Short mmCIF file of C-alpha atoms and ligand atoms in Angstrom, two decimals:
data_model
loop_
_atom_site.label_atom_id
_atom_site.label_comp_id
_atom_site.label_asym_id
_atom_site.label_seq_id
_atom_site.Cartn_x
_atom_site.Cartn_y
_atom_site.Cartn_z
CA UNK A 735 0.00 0.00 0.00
CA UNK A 736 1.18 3.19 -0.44
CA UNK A 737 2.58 5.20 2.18
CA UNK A 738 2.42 8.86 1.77
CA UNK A 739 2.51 10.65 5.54
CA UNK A 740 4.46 13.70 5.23
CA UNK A 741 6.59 14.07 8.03
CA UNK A 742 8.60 16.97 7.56
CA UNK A 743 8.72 19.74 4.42
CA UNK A 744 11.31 19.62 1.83
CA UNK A 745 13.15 22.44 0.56
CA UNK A 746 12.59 23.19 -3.27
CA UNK A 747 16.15 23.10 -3.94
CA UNK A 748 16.43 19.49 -2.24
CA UNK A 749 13.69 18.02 -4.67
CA UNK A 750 14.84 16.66 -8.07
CA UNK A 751 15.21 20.12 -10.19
CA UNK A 752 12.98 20.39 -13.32
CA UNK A 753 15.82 21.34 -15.37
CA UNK A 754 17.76 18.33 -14.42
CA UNK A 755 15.16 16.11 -15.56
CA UNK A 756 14.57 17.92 -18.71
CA UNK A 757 17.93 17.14 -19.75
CA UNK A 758 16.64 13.57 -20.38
CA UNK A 759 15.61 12.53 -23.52
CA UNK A 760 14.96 9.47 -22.75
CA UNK A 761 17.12 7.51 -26.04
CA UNK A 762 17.73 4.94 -23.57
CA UNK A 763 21.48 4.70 -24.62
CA UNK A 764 22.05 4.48 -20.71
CA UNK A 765 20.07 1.16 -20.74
CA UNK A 766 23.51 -1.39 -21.20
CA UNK A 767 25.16 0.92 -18.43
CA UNK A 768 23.16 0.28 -15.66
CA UNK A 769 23.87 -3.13 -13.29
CA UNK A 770 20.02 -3.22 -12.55
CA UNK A 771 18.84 -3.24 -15.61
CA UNK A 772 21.50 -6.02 -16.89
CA UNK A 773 20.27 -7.87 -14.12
CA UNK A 774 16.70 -7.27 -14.19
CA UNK A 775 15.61 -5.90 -17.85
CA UNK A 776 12.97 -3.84 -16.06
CA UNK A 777 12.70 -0.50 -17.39
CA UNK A 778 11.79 1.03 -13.97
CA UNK A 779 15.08 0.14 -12.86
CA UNK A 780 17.04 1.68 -15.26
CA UNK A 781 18.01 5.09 -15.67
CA UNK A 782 15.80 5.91 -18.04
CA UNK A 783 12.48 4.61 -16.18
CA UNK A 784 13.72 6.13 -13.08
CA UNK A 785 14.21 9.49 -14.39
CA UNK A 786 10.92 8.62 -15.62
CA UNK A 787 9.18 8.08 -12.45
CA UNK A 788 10.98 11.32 -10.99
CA UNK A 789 9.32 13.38 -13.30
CA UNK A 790 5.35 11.90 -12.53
CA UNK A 791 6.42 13.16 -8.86
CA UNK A 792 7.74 16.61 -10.62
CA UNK A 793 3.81 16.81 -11.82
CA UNK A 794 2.24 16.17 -9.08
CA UNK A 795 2.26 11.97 -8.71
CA UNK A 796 2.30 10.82 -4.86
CA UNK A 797 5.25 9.11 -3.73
CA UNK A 798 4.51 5.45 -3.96
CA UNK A 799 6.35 2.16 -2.11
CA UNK A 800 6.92 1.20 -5.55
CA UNK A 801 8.71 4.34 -6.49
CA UNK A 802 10.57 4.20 -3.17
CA UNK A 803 11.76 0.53 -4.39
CA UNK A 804 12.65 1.48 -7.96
CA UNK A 805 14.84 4.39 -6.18
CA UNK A 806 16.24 2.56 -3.64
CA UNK A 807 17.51 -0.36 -5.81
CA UNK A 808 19.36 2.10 -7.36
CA UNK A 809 23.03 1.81 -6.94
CA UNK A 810 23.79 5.87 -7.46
CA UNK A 811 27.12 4.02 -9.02
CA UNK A 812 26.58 7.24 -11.94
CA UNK A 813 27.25 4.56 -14.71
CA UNK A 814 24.38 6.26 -16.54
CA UNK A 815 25.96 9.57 -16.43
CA UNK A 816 29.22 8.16 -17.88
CA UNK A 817 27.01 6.99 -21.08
CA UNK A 818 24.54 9.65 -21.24
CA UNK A 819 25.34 11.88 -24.49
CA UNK A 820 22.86 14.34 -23.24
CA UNK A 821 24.49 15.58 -19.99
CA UNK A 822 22.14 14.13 -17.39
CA UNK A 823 23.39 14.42 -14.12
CA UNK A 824 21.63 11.42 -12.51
CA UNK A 825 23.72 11.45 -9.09
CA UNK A 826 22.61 14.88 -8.67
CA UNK A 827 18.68 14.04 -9.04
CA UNK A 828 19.02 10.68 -7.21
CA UNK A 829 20.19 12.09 -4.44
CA UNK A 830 17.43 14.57 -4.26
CA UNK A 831 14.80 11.87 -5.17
CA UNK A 832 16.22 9.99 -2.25
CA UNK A 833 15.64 13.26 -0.51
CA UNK A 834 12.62 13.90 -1.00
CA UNK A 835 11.38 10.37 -0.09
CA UNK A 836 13.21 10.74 2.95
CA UNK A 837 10.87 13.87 4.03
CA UNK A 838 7.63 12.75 2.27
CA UNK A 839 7.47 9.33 4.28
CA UNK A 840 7.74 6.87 7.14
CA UNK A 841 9.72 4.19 6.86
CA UNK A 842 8.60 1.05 9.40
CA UNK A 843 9.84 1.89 13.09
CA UNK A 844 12.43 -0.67 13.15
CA UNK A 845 14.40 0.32 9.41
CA UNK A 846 13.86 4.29 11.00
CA UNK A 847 15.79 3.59 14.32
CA UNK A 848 18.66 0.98 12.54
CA UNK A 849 19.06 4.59 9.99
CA UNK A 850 19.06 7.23 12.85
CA UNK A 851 21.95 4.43 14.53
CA UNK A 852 24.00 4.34 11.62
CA UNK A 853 24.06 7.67 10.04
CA UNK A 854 23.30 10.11 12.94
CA UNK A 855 25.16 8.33 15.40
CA UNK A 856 27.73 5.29 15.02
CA UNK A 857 29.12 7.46 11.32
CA UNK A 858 29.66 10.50 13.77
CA UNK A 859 31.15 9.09 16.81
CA UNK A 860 34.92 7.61 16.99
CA UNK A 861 33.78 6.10 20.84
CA UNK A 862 31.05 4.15 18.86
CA UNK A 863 33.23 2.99 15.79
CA UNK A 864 35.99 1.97 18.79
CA UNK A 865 33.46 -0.16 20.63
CA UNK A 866 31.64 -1.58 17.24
CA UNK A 867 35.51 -2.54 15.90
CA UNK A 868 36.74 -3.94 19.31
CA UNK A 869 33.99 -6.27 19.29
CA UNK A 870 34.27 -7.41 15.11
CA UNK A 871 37.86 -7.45 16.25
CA UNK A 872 37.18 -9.59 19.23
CA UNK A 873 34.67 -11.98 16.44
CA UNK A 874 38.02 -12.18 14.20
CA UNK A 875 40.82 -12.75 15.85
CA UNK A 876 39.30 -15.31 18.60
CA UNK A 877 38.11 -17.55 15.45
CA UNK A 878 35.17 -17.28 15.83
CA UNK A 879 34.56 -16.01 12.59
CA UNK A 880 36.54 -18.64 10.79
CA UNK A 881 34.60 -21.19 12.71
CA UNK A 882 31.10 -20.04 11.69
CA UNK A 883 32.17 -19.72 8.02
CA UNK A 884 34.08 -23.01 8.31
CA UNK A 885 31.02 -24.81 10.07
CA UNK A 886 28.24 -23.70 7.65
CA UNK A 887 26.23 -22.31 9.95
CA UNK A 888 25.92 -18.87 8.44
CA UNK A 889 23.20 -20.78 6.06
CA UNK A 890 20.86 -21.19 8.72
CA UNK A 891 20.76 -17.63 9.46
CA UNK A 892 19.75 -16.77 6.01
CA UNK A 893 20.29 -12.88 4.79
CA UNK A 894 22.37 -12.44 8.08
CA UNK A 895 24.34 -15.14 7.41
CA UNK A 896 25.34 -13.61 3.70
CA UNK A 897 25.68 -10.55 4.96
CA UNK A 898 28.80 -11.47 7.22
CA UNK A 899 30.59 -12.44 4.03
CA UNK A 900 30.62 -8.74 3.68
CA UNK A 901 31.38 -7.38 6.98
CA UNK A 902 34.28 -5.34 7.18
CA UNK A 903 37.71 -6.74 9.30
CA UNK A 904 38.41 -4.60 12.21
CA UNK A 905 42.23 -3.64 11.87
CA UNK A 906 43.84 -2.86 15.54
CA UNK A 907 45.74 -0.34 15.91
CA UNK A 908 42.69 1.65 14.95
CA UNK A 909 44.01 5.19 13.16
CA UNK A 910 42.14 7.23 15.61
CA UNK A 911 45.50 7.56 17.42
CA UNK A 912 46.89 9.06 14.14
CA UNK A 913 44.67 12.18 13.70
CA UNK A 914 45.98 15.23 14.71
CA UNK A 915 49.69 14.67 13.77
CA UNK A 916 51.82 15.80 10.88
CA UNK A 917 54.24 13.60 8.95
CA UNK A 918 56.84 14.77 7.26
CA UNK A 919 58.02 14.67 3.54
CA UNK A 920 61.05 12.06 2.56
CA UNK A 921 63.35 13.81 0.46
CA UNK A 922 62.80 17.71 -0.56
CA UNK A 923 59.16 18.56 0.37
CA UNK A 924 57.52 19.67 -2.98
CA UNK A 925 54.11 19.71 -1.20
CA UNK A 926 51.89 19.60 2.00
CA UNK A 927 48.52 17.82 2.02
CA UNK A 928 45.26 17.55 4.21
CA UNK A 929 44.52 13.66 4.54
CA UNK A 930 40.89 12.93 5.38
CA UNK A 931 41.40 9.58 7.15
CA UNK A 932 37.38 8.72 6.87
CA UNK A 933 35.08 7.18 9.44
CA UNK A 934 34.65 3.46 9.18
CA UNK A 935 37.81 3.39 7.36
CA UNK A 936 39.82 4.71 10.70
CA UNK A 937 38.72 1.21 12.08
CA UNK A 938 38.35 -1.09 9.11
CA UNK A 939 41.13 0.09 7.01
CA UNK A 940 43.76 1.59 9.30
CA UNK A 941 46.86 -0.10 7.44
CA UNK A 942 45.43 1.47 4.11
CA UNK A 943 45.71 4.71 5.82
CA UNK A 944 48.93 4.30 6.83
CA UNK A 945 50.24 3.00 3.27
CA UNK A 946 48.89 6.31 2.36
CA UNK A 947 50.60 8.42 4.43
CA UNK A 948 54.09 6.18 3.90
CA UNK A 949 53.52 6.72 -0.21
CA UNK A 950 52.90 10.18 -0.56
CA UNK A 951 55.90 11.04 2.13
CA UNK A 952 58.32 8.40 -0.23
CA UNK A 953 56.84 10.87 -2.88
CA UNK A 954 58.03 14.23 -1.48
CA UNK A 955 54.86 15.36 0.35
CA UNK A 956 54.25 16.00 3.70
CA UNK A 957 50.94 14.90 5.43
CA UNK A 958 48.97 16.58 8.03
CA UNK A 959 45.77 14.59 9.77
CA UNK A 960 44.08 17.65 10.44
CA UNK A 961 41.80 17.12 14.05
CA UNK A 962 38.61 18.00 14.05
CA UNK A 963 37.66 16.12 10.83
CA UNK A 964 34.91 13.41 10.66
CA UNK A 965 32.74 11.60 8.50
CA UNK A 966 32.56 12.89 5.09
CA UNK A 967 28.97 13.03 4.95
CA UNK A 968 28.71 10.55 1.49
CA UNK A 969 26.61 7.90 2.69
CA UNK A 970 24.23 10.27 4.57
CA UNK A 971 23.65 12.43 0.87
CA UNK A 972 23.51 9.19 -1.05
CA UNK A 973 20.67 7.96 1.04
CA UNK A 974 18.79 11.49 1.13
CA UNK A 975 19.84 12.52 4.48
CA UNK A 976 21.31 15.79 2.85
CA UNK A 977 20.56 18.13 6.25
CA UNK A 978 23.10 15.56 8.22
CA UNK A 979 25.23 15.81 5.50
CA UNK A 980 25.67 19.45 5.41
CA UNK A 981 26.54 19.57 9.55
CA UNK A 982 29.40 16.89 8.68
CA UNK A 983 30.65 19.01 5.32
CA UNK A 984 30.43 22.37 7.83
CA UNK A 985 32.70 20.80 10.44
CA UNK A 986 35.43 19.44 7.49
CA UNK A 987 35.55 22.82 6.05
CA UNK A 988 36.32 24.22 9.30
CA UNK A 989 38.92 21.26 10.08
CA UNK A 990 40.97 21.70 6.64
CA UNK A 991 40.25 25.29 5.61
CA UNK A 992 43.30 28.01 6.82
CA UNK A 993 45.63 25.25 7.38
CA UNK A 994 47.72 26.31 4.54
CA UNK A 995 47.51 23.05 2.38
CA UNK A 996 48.40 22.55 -1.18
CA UNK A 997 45.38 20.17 -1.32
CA UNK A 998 43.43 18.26 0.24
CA UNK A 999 43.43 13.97 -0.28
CA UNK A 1000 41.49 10.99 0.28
CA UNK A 1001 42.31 7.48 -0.57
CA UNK A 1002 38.38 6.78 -0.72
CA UNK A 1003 36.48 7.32 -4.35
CA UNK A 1004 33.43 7.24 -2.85
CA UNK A 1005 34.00 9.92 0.13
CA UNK A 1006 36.21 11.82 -2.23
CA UNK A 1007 33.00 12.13 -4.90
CA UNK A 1008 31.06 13.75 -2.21
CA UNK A 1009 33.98 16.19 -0.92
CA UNK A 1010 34.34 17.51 -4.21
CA UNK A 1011 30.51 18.40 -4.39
CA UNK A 1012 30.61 19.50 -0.92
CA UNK A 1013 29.74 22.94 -2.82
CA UNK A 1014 26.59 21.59 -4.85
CA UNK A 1015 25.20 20.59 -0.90
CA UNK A 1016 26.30 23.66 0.63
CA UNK A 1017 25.39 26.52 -2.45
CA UNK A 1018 22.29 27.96 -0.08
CA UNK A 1019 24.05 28.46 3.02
CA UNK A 1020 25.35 32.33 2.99
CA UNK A 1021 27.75 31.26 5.62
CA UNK A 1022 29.52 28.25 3.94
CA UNK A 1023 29.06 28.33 -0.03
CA UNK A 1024 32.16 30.51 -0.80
CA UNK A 1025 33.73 28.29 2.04
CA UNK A 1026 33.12 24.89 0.03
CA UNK A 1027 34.16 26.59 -3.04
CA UNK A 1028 37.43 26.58 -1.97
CA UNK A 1029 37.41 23.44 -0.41
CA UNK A 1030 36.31 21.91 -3.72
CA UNK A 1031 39.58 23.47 -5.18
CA UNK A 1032 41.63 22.02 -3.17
CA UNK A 1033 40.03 18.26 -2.87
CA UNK A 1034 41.83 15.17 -4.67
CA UNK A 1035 41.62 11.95 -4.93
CA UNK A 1036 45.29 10.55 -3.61
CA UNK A 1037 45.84 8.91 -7.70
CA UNK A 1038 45.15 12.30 -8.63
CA UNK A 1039 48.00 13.74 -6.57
CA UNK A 1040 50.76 11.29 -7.09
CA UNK A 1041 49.84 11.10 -10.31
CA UNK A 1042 50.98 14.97 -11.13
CA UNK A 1043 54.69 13.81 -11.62
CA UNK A 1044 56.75 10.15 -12.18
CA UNK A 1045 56.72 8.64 -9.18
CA UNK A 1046 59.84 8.58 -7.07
CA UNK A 1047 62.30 5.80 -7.76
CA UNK A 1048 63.11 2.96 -5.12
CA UNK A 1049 60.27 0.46 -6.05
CA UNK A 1050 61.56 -2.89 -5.71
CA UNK A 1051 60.50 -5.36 -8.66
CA UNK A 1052 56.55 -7.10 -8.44
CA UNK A 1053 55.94 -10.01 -10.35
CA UNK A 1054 52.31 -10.00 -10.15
CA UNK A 1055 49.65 -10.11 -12.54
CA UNK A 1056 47.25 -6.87 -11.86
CA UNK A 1057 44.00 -5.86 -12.96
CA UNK A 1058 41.99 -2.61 -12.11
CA UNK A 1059 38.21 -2.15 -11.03
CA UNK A 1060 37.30 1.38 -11.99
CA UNK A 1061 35.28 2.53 -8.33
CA UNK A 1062 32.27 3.75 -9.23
CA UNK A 1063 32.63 7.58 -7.69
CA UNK A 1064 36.35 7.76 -9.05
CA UNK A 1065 35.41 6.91 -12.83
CA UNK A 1066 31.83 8.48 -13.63
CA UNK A 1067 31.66 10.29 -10.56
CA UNK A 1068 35.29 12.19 -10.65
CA UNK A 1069 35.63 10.97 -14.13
CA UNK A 1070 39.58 9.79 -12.98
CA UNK A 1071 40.13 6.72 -14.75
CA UNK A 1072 44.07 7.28 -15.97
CA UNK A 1073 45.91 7.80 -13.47
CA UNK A 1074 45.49 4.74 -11.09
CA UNK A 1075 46.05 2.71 -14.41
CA UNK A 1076 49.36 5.24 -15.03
CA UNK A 1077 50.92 4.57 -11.41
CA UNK A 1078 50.10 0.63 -11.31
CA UNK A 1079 51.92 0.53 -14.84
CA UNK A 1080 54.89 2.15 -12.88
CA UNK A 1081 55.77 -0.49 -10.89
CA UNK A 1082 58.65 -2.43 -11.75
CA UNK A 1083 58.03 -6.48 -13.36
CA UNK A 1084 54.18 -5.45 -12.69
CA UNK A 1085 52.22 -7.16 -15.39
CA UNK A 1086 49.20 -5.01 -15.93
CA UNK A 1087 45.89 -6.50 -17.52
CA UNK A 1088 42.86 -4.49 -18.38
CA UNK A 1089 39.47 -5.79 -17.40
CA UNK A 1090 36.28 -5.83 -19.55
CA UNK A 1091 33.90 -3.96 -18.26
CA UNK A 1092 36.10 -3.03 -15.47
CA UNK A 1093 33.90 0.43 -14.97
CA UNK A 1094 30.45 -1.42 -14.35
CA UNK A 1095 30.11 -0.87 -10.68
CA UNK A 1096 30.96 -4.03 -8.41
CA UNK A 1097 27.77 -3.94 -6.37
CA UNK A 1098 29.08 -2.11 -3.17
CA UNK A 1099 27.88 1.04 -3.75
CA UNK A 1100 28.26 2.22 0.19
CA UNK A 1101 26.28 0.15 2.59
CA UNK A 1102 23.87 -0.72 -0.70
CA UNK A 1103 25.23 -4.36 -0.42
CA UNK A 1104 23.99 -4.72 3.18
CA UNK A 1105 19.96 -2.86 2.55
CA UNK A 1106 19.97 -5.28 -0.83
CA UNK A 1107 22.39 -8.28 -0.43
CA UNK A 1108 20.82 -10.18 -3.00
CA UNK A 1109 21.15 -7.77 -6.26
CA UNK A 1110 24.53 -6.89 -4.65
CA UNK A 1111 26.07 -10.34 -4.71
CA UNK A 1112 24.18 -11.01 -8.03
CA UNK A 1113 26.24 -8.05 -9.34
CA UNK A 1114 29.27 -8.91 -7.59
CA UNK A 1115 29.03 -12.95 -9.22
CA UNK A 1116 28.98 -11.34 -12.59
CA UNK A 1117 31.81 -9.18 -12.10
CA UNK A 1118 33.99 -12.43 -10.78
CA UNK A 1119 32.70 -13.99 -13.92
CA UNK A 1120 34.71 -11.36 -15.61
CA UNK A 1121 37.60 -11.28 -13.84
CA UNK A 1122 38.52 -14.79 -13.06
CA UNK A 1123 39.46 -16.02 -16.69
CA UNK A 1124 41.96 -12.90 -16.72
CA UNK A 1125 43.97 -15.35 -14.58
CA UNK A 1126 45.33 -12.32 -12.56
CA UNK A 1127 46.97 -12.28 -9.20
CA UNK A 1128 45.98 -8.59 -7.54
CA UNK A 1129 42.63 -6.86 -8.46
CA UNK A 1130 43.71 -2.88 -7.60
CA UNK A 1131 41.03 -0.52 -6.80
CA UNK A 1132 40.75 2.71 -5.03
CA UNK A 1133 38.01 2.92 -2.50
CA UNK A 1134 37.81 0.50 0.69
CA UNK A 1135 33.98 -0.26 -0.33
CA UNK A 1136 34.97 -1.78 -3.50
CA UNK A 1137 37.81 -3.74 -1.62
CA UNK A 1138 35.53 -5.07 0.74
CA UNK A 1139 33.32 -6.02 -2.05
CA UNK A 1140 35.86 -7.41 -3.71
CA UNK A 1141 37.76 -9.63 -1.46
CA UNK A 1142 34.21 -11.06 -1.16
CA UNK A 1143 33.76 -11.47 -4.42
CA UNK A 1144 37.15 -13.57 -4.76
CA UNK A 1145 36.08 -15.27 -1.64
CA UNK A 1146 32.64 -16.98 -3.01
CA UNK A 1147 32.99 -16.65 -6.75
CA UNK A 1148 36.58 -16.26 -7.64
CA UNK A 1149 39.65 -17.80 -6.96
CA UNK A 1150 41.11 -16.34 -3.93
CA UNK A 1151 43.02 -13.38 -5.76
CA UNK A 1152 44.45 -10.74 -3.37
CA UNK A 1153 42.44 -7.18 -3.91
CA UNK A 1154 44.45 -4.44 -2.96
CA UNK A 1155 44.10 -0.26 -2.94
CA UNK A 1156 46.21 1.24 -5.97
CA UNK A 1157 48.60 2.71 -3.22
CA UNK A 1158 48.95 -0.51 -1.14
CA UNK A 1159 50.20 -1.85 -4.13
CA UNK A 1160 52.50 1.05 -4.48
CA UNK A 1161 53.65 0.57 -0.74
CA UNK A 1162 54.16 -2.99 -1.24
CA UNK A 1163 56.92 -2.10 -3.92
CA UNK A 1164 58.78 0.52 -1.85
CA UNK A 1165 59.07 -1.85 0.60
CA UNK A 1166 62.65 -3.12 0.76
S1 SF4 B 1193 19.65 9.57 -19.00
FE1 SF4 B 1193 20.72 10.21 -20.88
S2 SF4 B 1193 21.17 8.29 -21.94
FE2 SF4 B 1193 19.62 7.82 -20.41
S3 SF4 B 1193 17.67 8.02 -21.49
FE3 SF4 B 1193 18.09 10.01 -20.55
S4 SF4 B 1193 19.16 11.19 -22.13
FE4 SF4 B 1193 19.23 9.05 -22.79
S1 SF4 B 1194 23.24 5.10 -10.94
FE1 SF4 B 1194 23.84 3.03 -11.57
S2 SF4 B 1194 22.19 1.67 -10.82
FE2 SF4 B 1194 21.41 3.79 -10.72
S3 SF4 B 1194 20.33 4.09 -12.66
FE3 SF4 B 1194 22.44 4.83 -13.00
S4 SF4 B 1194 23.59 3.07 -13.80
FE4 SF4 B 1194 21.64 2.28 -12.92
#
């Protein structure tokens, strides 16, 4: 039935803009682009039928379950705008769709207090991310979690039991400890960077962090961890939650701005998406628009930065065979698709392979894997099915979703390769 309370008002600038959608003209050439459609040949869940089904609500149509569903199946991966010869900036207006179902309706009591957990709480607080990773830490390393997926008794607990396959390791020491402190340049210092060390990824992907840090110091850059800085606000704006979003972009803004950086660097595609449109979420706020302007200017992705010049010598050789997912938010989002490929090509004896399809989103898509497990893995078994007859040892990529995605991806469907960030892989060779 459809549910249609309104619970709060909407501000006409969140909704889906009319001159976005017109920009559609509905050719369909998105259609091959889109995971959801490849997987379900439905034309409401393709670009096309979803832009579609934005416009009804432009003209007045209520705001249906089945609209919710089309929208929320969604993966925002942007693959669409990548193949769209018209322009259409579908992250933009799914966002806002998402939006604007977030204010026009109730979701059930228990999916409404498991959101406010997540994204106004456990996202914001380093206290809860500390006690949620000492205890998936705890689940890990007393094996525990190798006897549960040894036993085959994570079948009997259905959808639960899948979704552990994609729960993220806990990585002690947490980088918590790490923010705050400045590291210095090896060699001449040709520049001085902001990093923003993430949320989740402080406890889940701590050593990718510090690989960061240790490659672009190798590469004549200092790093600062500027305090103050939090969650980047990406998953709350992806799922419509674009007021939270703004308080977290307000407080990294303050955190980075006036520090005197050169720019400002994320290892994660899918935060680093949302930093640089930390001005599209901010333009009607007097206070911070000219603010996120700058910070816009100064935001890169980390391939983006140490790909401005050859990297410095001292890699030791790397036999391995290595082939590169395009993240979603890097390649149609950022539209950066060279320069991981340019730096992984740098490494000595590395035998680079290119994927097919490698920019067809993986099925992470931020915590989209654990709201719809089942499209996600379907996704993610296709992908496998691509990769696996490449006969490669390393699949690179450059956001921690995608790696967690990944690794289980060569876990159920694949044959055990090793999935590694672009700058791990990078770290790994200026190791002596
Ligand atoms: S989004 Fe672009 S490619 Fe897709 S139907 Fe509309 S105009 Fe065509
Ligand atoms: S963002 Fe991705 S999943 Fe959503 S309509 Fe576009 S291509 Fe399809």
């Amino acid at each position: 039935m459809a549910d249609t309370t309104v619970i709060s008002k909407i501000a006409e600038h969140d909704k889906p803009q009319q001159s976005d959608l017109d920009k559609c003209v509905h050719c369909g050439l998105c259609l091959n682009a889109c995971p959801t459609y490849r997987e379900l040949g439905v034309e409401m869940d393709s670009p096309r039928g979803r832009i579609y089904q934005m416009v009804q609500i432009a003209s007045g149509a209520p705001i249906t379950d089945s609209y919710r569903e089309h929208i929320d199946l969604c993966l925002a991966c942007r693959g669409c705008e990548s193949a769209c010869p018209s322009g259409v900036q579908y992250g933009r207006l799914v966002e806002a769709a998402r939006a604007e179902i977030e204010t026009h309706t109730e979701r059930p009591l228990g999916t409404r207090f498991v959101r406010s957990l997540v994204f106004k709480h456990l996202l914001q607080s380093p206290a809860m991310m500390t006690l949620a990773g000492s205890m998936i830490y705890l689940y890990q390393a007393s094996g525990l979690q190798r006897l549960t997926r040894s036993s085959g008794l994570l079948k009997l607990f259905g959808k639960l039991g899948r979704l552990e396959q994609l729960a993220p390791p806990a990585e002690v020491p947490f980088f918590f400890n790490k923010i705050g402190r400045t590291y210095p340049a090896e060699g001449p210092k040709q520049r001085r960077v902001a990093l923003m060390a993430g949320c989740l990824a402080n406890v889940s992907f701590a050593r990718l962090n510090e690989a960061t840090v240790r490659v672009l110091q190798k590469n004549g850059i200092e790093v600062v961890i500027p305090d103050g800085q939090g969650c980047c606000g990406a998953l709350h704006a992806h799922a419509g939650i674009r007021d939270e979003a703004r308080k977290l972009a307000r407080r990294n803004i303050d955190a980075v701005l006036g520090g005197g950086f050169d720019a400002v660097v994320t290892n994660a595609a899918g935060c680093g998406s949302t930093l640089k449109e930390y001005d599209e979420l901010l333009e009607h706020d007097p206070a911070y628009a000219e603010k996120a302007q700058q910070f816009k200017k100064l935001m890169r992705d980390v391939t983006e930065v140490l790909g401005e010049a050859p990297l410095v010598a001292g890699m030791r050789n790397l036999p391995w065979r290595v082939t590169y997912q395009d993240s979603c938010h890097l390649a149609h989002g950022q539209k950066v698709r060279k320069q991981p490929r340019s730096l992984l090509k740098q490494v000595p004896g590395l035998e680079f392979r290119e994927m097919p399809l490698s920019d067809m989103c993986c099925g992470s898509a931020g915590i989209y894997n654990v709201l719809h497990t089942e499209m996600s893995l379907n996704i993610l078994e296709r992908k496998m099915s691509a990769v696996n007859p490449m006969k490669v040892d390393v699949i690179a990529t450059a956001n921690p979703g995608c790696m967690l995605q990944l690794r289980a991806g060569a876990r159920l469907f694949g044959s055990g390769q090793r999935v590694m960030h672009v700058v791990e892989v990078l770290d790994e060779a200026y190791k002596k």
